[in-house]
């Protein structure tokens, strides 16, 4: 049986990532506890964990709310991604992961393409998150997943792919395929270059219309 705090954590996390709890919305302990059928203690613990993940802002004496990012925040987030994820891609290529890992990456690419063709952009975002996580894991650096946890949530919460036109979406799908090809070829410079372009393109789409207000 999962711990009550783990149950609360997963439930509230899904509320945030699905958009049910919008950016800036209040997360009341009492209300969440009642809706989840739990006491306030595990909910409080869950909110603290979500705060550590970068999904929730815990305000002294004012409860918690879903994090809201300004343009400056987003620029910082994508600056970090542009530093760390190309390194991860290059390292994954250098390590040349086995067929099972490559098959999983190919499968995620195909699933993303089908979801994009169906117009299911929420599913594209979910699969995109899995793809990036799998590639980071393939790097073999055990610290990278923890370092990237909070910044990897931004595209999910803000609905990056809903802002993409047809050309931008096609470019993103092509980047994924090229990343897998670079990793399979064992070419770290190629993988690093494609990932950097991929992150910069995503940053341009996501920050284009963001205001400076929090």
PDB file of C-alpha atoms in Angstrom:
ATOM      1  CA  UNK A   1       0.000   0.000   0.000  1.00  0.00           C
ATOM      2  CA  UNK A   2       1.417   3.431  -0.895  1.00  0.00           C
ATOM      3  CA  UNK A   3       1.956   5.913   1.905  1.00  0.00           C
ATOM      4  CA  UNK A   4      -0.738   8.556   2.235  1.00  0.00           C
ATOM      5  CA  UNK A   5       1.809  11.283   1.477  1.00  0.00           C
ATOM      6  CA  UNK A   6       2.832   9.484  -1.730  1.00  0.00           C
ATOM      7  CA  UNK A   7      -0.812   9.176  -2.759  1.00  0.00           C
ATOM      8  CA  UNK A   8      -1.350  12.891  -2.136  1.00  0.00           C
ATOM      9  CA  UNK A   9       1.861  13.783  -3.982  1.00  0.00           C
ATOM     10  CA  UNK A  10       0.913  11.835  -7.122  1.00  0.00           C
ATOM     11  CA  UNK A  11      -2.667  13.132  -7.107  1.00  0.00           C
ATOM     12  CA  UNK A  12      -1.738  16.801  -6.746  1.00  0.00           C
ATOM     13  CA  UNK A  13       1.163  16.459  -9.180  1.00  0.00           C
ATOM     14  CA  UNK A  14      -1.209  15.075 -11.798  1.00  0.00           C
ATOM     15  CA  UNK A  15      -3.662  17.910 -11.141  1.00  0.00           C
ATOM     16  CA  UNK A  16      -0.892  20.392 -11.898  1.00  0.00           C
ATOM     17  CA  UNK A  17       0.587  18.645 -14.933  1.00  0.00           C
ATOM     18  CA  UNK A  18      -2.835  18.054 -16.490  1.00  0.00           C
ATOM     19  CA  UNK A  19      -3.777  21.714 -16.092  1.00  0.00           C
ATOM     20  CA  UNK A  20      -6.656  20.948 -13.703  1.00  0.00           C
ATOM     21  CA  UNK A  21      -4.835  23.144 -11.182  1.00  0.00           C
ATOM     22  CA  UNK A  22      -3.812  26.160 -13.247  1.00  0.00           C
ATOM     23  CA  UNK A  23      -0.660  28.227 -12.801  1.00  0.00           C
ATOM     24  CA  UNK A  24      -1.102  30.634  -9.906  1.00  0.00           C
ATOM     25  CA  UNK A  25      -4.089  28.807  -8.411  1.00  0.00           C
ATOM     26  CA  UNK A  26      -4.263  28.235  -4.668  1.00  0.00           C
ATOM     27  CA  UNK A  27      -3.775  24.758  -3.250  1.00  0.00           C
ATOM     28  CA  UNK A  28      -5.561  24.631   0.082  1.00  0.00           C
ATOM     29  CA  UNK A  29      -4.563  21.863   2.461  1.00  0.00           C
ATOM     30  CA  UNK A  30      -8.069  21.440   3.859  1.00  0.00           C
ATOM     31  CA  UNK A  31      -9.742  21.346   0.448  1.00  0.00           C
ATOM     32  CA  UNK A  32      -7.202  18.907  -0.976  1.00  0.00           C
ATOM     33  CA  UNK A  33      -7.406  16.672   2.073  1.00  0.00           C
ATOM     34  CA  UNK A  34     -11.186  16.510   1.783  1.00  0.00           C
ATOM     35  CA  UNK A  35     -11.187  15.823  -1.960  1.00  0.00           C
ATOM     36  CA  UNK A  36      -8.530  13.111  -1.621  1.00  0.00           C
ATOM     37  CA  UNK A  37     -10.033  11.548   1.500  1.00  0.00           C
ATOM     38  CA  UNK A  38      -6.838  12.086   3.482  1.00  0.00           C
ATOM     39  CA  UNK A  39      -5.778  14.013   6.550  1.00  0.00           C
ATOM     40  CA  UNK A  40      -3.986  17.334   6.207  1.00  0.00           C
ATOM     41  CA  UNK A  41      -0.604  15.985   7.344  1.00  0.00           C
ATOM     42  CA  UNK A  42       0.157  13.887   4.211  1.00  0.00           C
ATOM     43  CA  UNK A  43      -1.192  16.691   2.012  1.00  0.00           C
ATOM     44  CA  UNK A  44       1.150  19.146   3.711  1.00  0.00           C
ATOM     45  CA  UNK A  45       4.075  16.772   3.140  1.00  0.00           C
ATOM     46  CA  UNK A  46       3.071  16.342  -0.504  1.00  0.00           C
ATOM     47  CA  UNK A  47       2.975  20.111  -1.057  1.00  0.00           C
ATOM     48  CA  UNK A  48       6.438  20.463   0.458  1.00  0.00           C
ATOM     49  CA  UNK A  49       7.758  17.789  -1.941  1.00  0.00           C
ATOM     50  CA  UNK A  50       6.076  19.497  -4.879  1.00  0.00           C
ATOM     51  CA  UNK A  51       7.716  22.715  -3.746  1.00  0.00           C
ATOM     52  CA  UNK A  52      11.102  20.994  -3.917  1.00  0.00           C
ATOM     53  CA  UNK A  53      10.199  19.804  -7.431  1.00  0.00           C
ATOM     54  CA  UNK A  54       9.523  23.367  -8.503  1.00  0.00           C
ATOM     55  CA  UNK A  55       5.829  22.781  -9.176  1.00  0.00           C
ATOM     56  CA  UNK A  56       4.419  24.526  -6.115  1.00  0.00           C
ATOM     57  CA  UNK A  57       5.259  27.741  -4.320  1.00  0.00           C
ATOM     58  CA  UNK A  58       4.782  27.384  -0.563  1.00  0.00           C
ATOM     59  CA  UNK A  59       3.997  30.791   0.921  1.00  0.00           C
ATOM     60  CA  UNK A  60       4.592  31.446   4.652  1.00  0.00           C
ATOM     61  CA  UNK A  61       1.249  31.799   6.443  1.00  0.00           C
ATOM     62  CA  UNK A  62      -0.578  31.865   3.097  1.00  0.00           C
ATOM     63  CA  UNK A  63      -0.607  28.227   2.036  1.00  0.00           C
ATOM     64  CA  UNK A  64       0.557  27.047  -1.364  1.00  0.00           C
ATOM     65  CA  UNK A  65      -0.124  27.808  -5.001  1.00  0.00           C
ATOM     66  CA  UNK A  66       0.833  26.342  -8.354  1.00  0.00           C
ATOM     67  CA  UNK A  67       3.999  28.017  -9.553  1.00  0.00           C
ATOM     68  CA  UNK A  68       3.657  30.734 -12.179  1.00  0.00           C
ATOM     69  CA  UNK A  69       6.633  31.647 -14.336  1.00  0.00           C
ATOM     70  CA  UNK A  70       7.509  35.037 -15.758  1.00  0.00           C
ATOM     71  CA  UNK A  71       9.367  35.445 -19.038  1.00  0.00           C
ATOM     72  CA  UNK A  72      12.601  35.864 -17.053  1.00  0.00           C
ATOM     73  CA  UNK A  73      11.904  32.592 -15.200  1.00  0.00           C
ATOM     74  CA  UNK A  74      11.340  30.769 -18.476  1.00  0.00           C
ATOM     75  CA  UNK A  75      14.526  32.163 -19.967  1.00  0.00           C
ATOM     76  CA  UNK A  76      16.459  30.867 -16.951  1.00  0.00           C
ATOM     77  CA  UNK A  77      14.765  27.469 -17.207  1.00  0.00           C
ATOM     78  CA  UNK A  78      15.628  27.047 -20.863  1.00  0.00           C
ATOM     79  CA  UNK A  79      19.144  28.374 -20.327  1.00  0.00           C
ATOM     80  CA  UNK A  80      19.680  25.548 -17.843  1.00  0.00           C
ATOM     81  CA  UNK A  81      18.137  22.998 -20.206  1.00  0.00           C
ATOM     82  CA  UNK A  82      20.339  24.259 -23.049  1.00  0.00           C
ATOM     83  CA  UNK A  83      23.398  23.638 -20.877  1.00  0.00           C
ATOM     84  CA  UNK A  84      22.467  20.275 -19.358  1.00  0.00           C
ATOM     85  CA  UNK A  85      20.439  18.404 -21.970  1.00  0.00           C
ATOM     86  CA  UNK A  86      22.959  18.722 -24.832  1.00  0.00           C
ATOM     87  CA  UNK A  87      25.553  17.355 -22.414  1.00  0.00           C
ATOM     88  CA  UNK A  88      23.207  14.473 -21.592  1.00  0.00           C
ATOM     89  CA  UNK A  89      22.598  13.750 -25.283  1.00  0.00           C
ATOM     90  CA  UNK A  90      26.321  13.796 -26.057  1.00  0.00           C
ATOM     91  CA  UNK A  91      27.048  11.503 -23.136  1.00  0.00           C
ATOM     92  CA  UNK A  92      24.282   9.100 -24.201  1.00  0.00           C
ATOM     93  CA  UNK A  93      25.760   8.969 -27.717  1.00  0.00           C
ATOM     94  CA  UNK A  94      29.234   8.381 -26.329  1.00  0.00           C
ATOM     95  CA  UNK A  95      27.957   5.461 -24.239  1.00  0.00           C
ATOM     96  CA  UNK A  96      26.031   3.986 -27.210  1.00  0.00           C
ATOM     97  CA  UNK A  97      23.061   2.489 -25.330  1.00  0.00           C
ATOM     98  CA  UNK A  98      21.801  -0.966 -26.204  1.00  0.00           C
ATOM     99  CA  UNK A  99      19.075  -1.956 -28.624  1.00  0.00           C
ATOM    100  CA  UNK A 100      16.394  -1.991 -25.928  1.00  0.00           C
ATOM    101  CA  UNK A 101      16.978   1.681 -25.091  1.00  0.00           C
ATOM    102  CA  UNK A 102      17.081   2.693 -28.752  1.00  0.00           C
ATOM    103  CA  UNK A 103      13.904   0.716 -29.432  1.00  0.00           C
ATOM    104  CA  UNK A 104      12.174   2.538 -26.575  1.00  0.00           C
ATOM    105  CA  UNK A 105      13.254   5.919 -27.974  1.00  0.00           C
ATOM    106  CA  UNK A 106      12.049   4.955 -31.460  1.00  0.00           C
ATOM    107  CA  UNK A 107       8.736   3.809 -29.986  1.00  0.00           C
ATOM    108  CA  UNK A 108       8.271   7.110 -28.154  1.00  0.00           C
ATOM    109  CA  UNK A 109       8.998   9.003 -31.381  1.00  0.00           C
ATOM    110  CA  UNK A 110       6.353   6.998 -33.232  1.00  0.00           C
ATOM    111  CA  UNK A 111       3.808   7.483 -30.457  1.00  0.00           C
ATOM    112  CA  UNK A 112       4.455  11.240 -30.407  1.00  0.00           C
ATOM    113  CA  UNK A 113       4.009  11.454 -34.163  1.00  0.00           C
ATOM    114  CA  UNK A 114       0.706   9.589 -33.991  1.00  0.00           C
ATOM    115  CA  UNK A 115      -0.517  11.812 -31.154  1.00  0.00           C
ATOM    116  CA  UNK A 116       0.517  14.922 -33.107  1.00  0.00           C
ATOM    117  CA  UNK A 117      -1.338  13.664 -36.191  1.00  0.00           C
ATOM    118  CA  UNK A 118      -4.429  13.099 -34.031  1.00  0.00           C
ATOM    119  CA  UNK A 119      -4.161  16.587 -32.550  1.00  0.00           C
ATOM    120  CA  UNK A 120      -3.730  15.169 -29.028  1.00  0.00           C
ATOM    121  CA  UNK A 121      -1.223  17.745 -27.843  1.00  0.00           C
ATOM    122  CA  UNK A 122      -1.538  16.803 -24.170  1.00  0.00           C
ATOM    123  CA  UNK A 123      -0.390  13.294 -25.108  1.00  0.00           C
ATOM    124  CA  UNK A 124       2.432  14.756 -27.214  1.00  0.00           C
ATOM    125  CA  UNK A 125       3.610  16.688 -24.143  1.00  0.00           C
ATOM    126  CA  UNK A 126       3.438  13.603 -21.923  1.00  0.00           C
ATOM    127  CA  UNK A 127       5.377  11.473 -24.404  1.00  0.00           C
ATOM    128  CA  UNK A 128       7.881  14.263 -24.984  1.00  0.00           C
ATOM    129  CA  UNK A 129       8.597  14.326 -21.253  1.00  0.00           C
ATOM    130  CA  UNK A 130       9.153  10.554 -21.293  1.00  0.00           C
ATOM    131  CA  UNK A 131      11.446  10.827 -24.317  1.00  0.00           C
ATOM    132  CA  UNK A 132      13.652  13.449 -22.696  1.00  0.00           C
ATOM    133  CA  UNK A 133      13.720  11.530 -19.413  1.00  0.00           C
ATOM    134  CA  UNK A 134      14.735   8.327 -21.232  1.00  0.00           C
ATOM    135  CA  UNK A 135      17.522  10.126 -23.071  1.00  0.00           C
ATOM    136  CA  UNK A 136      18.778  11.699 -19.854  1.00  0.00           C
ATOM    137  CA  UNK A 137      18.750   8.277 -18.197  1.00  0.00           C
ATOM    138  CA  UNK A 138      20.687   6.861 -21.158  1.00  0.00           C
ATOM    139  CA  UNK A 139      23.436   9.380 -20.388  1.00  0.00           C
ATOM    140  CA  UNK A 140      24.339   7.289 -17.353  1.00  0.00           C
ATOM    141  CA  UNK A 141      24.834  10.359 -15.162  1.00  0.00           C
ATOM    142  CA  UNK A 142      22.868   9.582 -12.014  1.00  0.00           C
ATOM    143  CA  UNK A 143      22.689  13.216 -10.887  1.00  0.00           C
ATOM    144  CA  UNK A 144      21.197  14.667 -14.056  1.00  0.00           C
ATOM    145  CA  UNK A 145      17.593  13.447 -13.532  1.00  0.00           C
ATOM    146  CA  UNK A 146      17.380  15.144 -10.134  1.00  0.00           C
ATOM    147  CA  UNK A 147      19.005  18.312 -11.463  1.00  0.00           C
ATOM    148  CA  UNK A 148      16.546  18.539 -14.357  1.00  0.00           C
ATOM    149  CA  UNK A 149      13.352  17.501 -12.555  1.00  0.00           C
ATOM    150  CA  UNK A 150      11.942  20.970 -11.962  1.00  0.00           C
ATOM    151  CA  UNK A 151      12.907  22.519 -15.302  1.00  0.00           C
ATOM    152  CA  UNK A 152      11.494  19.558 -17.243  1.00  0.00           C
ATOM    153  CA  UNK A 153       7.991  20.335 -15.938  1.00  0.00           C
ATOM    154  CA  UNK A 154       7.728  23.679 -17.730  1.00  0.00           C
ATOM    155  CA  UNK A 155       6.589  22.359 -21.135  1.00  0.00           C
ATOM    156  CA  UNK A 156       3.943  20.173 -19.501  1.00  0.00           C
ATOM    157  CA  UNK A 157       2.471  22.850 -17.261  1.00  0.00           C
ATOM    158  CA  UNK A 158       2.487  25.607 -19.835  1.00  0.00           C
ATOM    159  CA  UNK A 159       1.232  23.493 -22.709  1.00  0.00           C
ATOM    160  CA  UNK A 160       4.196  24.179 -24.973  1.00  0.00           C
ATOM    161  CA  UNK A 161       2.812  22.182 -27.867  1.00  0.00           C
ATOM    162  CA  UNK A 162      -0.479  24.081 -27.890  1.00  0.00           C
ATOM    163  CA  UNK A 163       1.574  27.112 -28.950  1.00  0.00           C
ATOM    164  CA  UNK A 164       3.216  25.302 -31.862  1.00  0.00           C
ATOM    165  CA  UNK A 165       2.144  25.813 -35.434  1.00  0.00           C
ATOM    166  CA  UNK A 166       2.323  22.901 -37.870  1.00  0.00           C
ATOM    167  CA  UNK A 167       5.894  23.721 -38.922  1.00  0.00           C
ATOM    168  CA  UNK A 168       7.168  24.021 -35.351  1.00  0.00           C
ATOM    169  CA  UNK A 169       5.523  20.748 -34.357  1.00  0.00           C
ATOM    170  CA  UNK A 170       6.991  18.943 -37.373  1.00  0.00           C
ATOM    171  CA  UNK A 171      10.436  20.371 -36.573  1.00  0.00           C
ATOM    172  CA  UNK A 172      10.185  19.102 -32.993  1.00  0.00           C
ATOM    173  CA  UNK A 173       9.241  15.599 -34.166  1.00  0.00           C
ATOM    174  CA  UNK A 174      12.148  15.618 -36.633  1.00  0.00           C
ATOM    175  CA  UNK A 175      14.553  16.685 -33.908  1.00  0.00           C
ATOM    176  CA  UNK A 176      13.527  13.660 -31.840  1.00  0.00           C
ATOM    177  CA  UNK A 177      14.187  11.296 -34.742  1.00  0.00           C
ATOM    178  CA  UNK A 178      17.554  12.923 -35.438  1.00  0.00           C
ATOM    179  CA  UNK A 179      18.525  12.695 -31.766  1.00  0.00           C
ATOM    180  CA  UNK A 180      17.893   8.955 -31.792  1.00  0.00           C
ATOM    181  CA  UNK A 181      19.917   8.624 -34.999  1.00  0.00           C
ATOM    182  CA  UNK A 182      22.834  10.548 -33.485  1.00  0.00           C
ATOM    183  CA  UNK A 183      22.790   8.452 -30.318  1.00  0.00           C
ATOM    184  CA  UNK A 184      22.565   5.222 -32.333  1.00  0.00           C
ATOM    185  CA  UNK A 185      25.518   6.364 -34.462  1.00  0.00           C
ATOM    186  CA  UNK A 186      27.564   7.063 -31.336  1.00  0.00           C
ATOM    187  CA  UNK A 187      28.215  10.656 -32.469  1.00  0.00           C
ATOM    188  CA  UNK A 188      28.264  12.928 -29.399  1.00  0.00           C
ATOM    189  CA  UNK A 189      28.884  16.162 -31.351  1.00  0.00           C
ATOM    190  CA  UNK A 190      25.860  15.492 -33.566  1.00  0.00           C
ATOM    191  CA  UNK A 191      23.630  14.587 -30.605  1.00  0.00           C
ATOM    192  CA  UNK A 192      24.742  17.650 -28.652  1.00  0.00           C
ATOM    193  CA  UNK A 193      24.118  19.987 -31.599  1.00  0.00           C
ATOM    194  CA  UNK A 194      20.629  18.641 -32.313  1.00  0.00           C
ATOM    195  CA  UNK A 195      19.586  18.801 -28.672  1.00  0.00           C
ATOM    196  CA  UNK A 196      20.788  22.386 -28.363  1.00  0.00           C
ATOM    197  CA  UNK A 197      18.782  23.366 -31.444  1.00  0.00           C
ATOM    198  CA  UNK A 198      15.763  21.491 -30.090  1.00  0.00           C
ATOM    199  CA  UNK A 199      15.854  23.287 -26.731  1.00  0.00           C
ATOM    200  CA  UNK A 200      16.410  26.711 -28.298  1.00  0.00           C
ATOM    201  CA  UNK A 201      13.489  26.184 -30.674  1.00  0.00           C
ATOM    202  CA  UNK A 202      11.233  25.191 -27.760  1.00  0.00           C
ATOM    203  CA  UNK A 203      12.356  28.247 -25.804  1.00  0.00           C
ATOM    204  CA  UNK A 204      11.517  30.525 -28.709  1.00  0.00           C
ATOM    205  CA  UNK A 205       8.001  29.088 -28.981  1.00  0.00           C
ATOM    206  CA  UNK A 206       7.320  29.190 -25.250  1.00  0.00           C
ATOM    207  CA  UNK A 207       8.645  32.641 -24.434  1.00  0.00           C
ATOM    208  CA  UNK A 208       7.332  34.457 -27.510  1.00  0.00           C
ATOM    209  CA  UNK A 209       4.086  35.637 -25.892  1.00  0.00           C
ATOM    210  CA  UNK A 210       4.929  35.494 -22.202  1.00  0.00           C
ATOM    211  CA  UNK A 211       4.648  38.758 -20.299  1.00  0.00           C
ATOM    212  CA  UNK A 212       7.151  39.933 -17.725  1.00  0.00           C
ATOM    213  CA  UNK A 213       4.499  39.761 -15.003  1.00  0.00           C
ATOM    214  CA  UNK A 214       4.451  36.986 -12.453  1.00  0.00           C
TER     215      UNK A 214
END
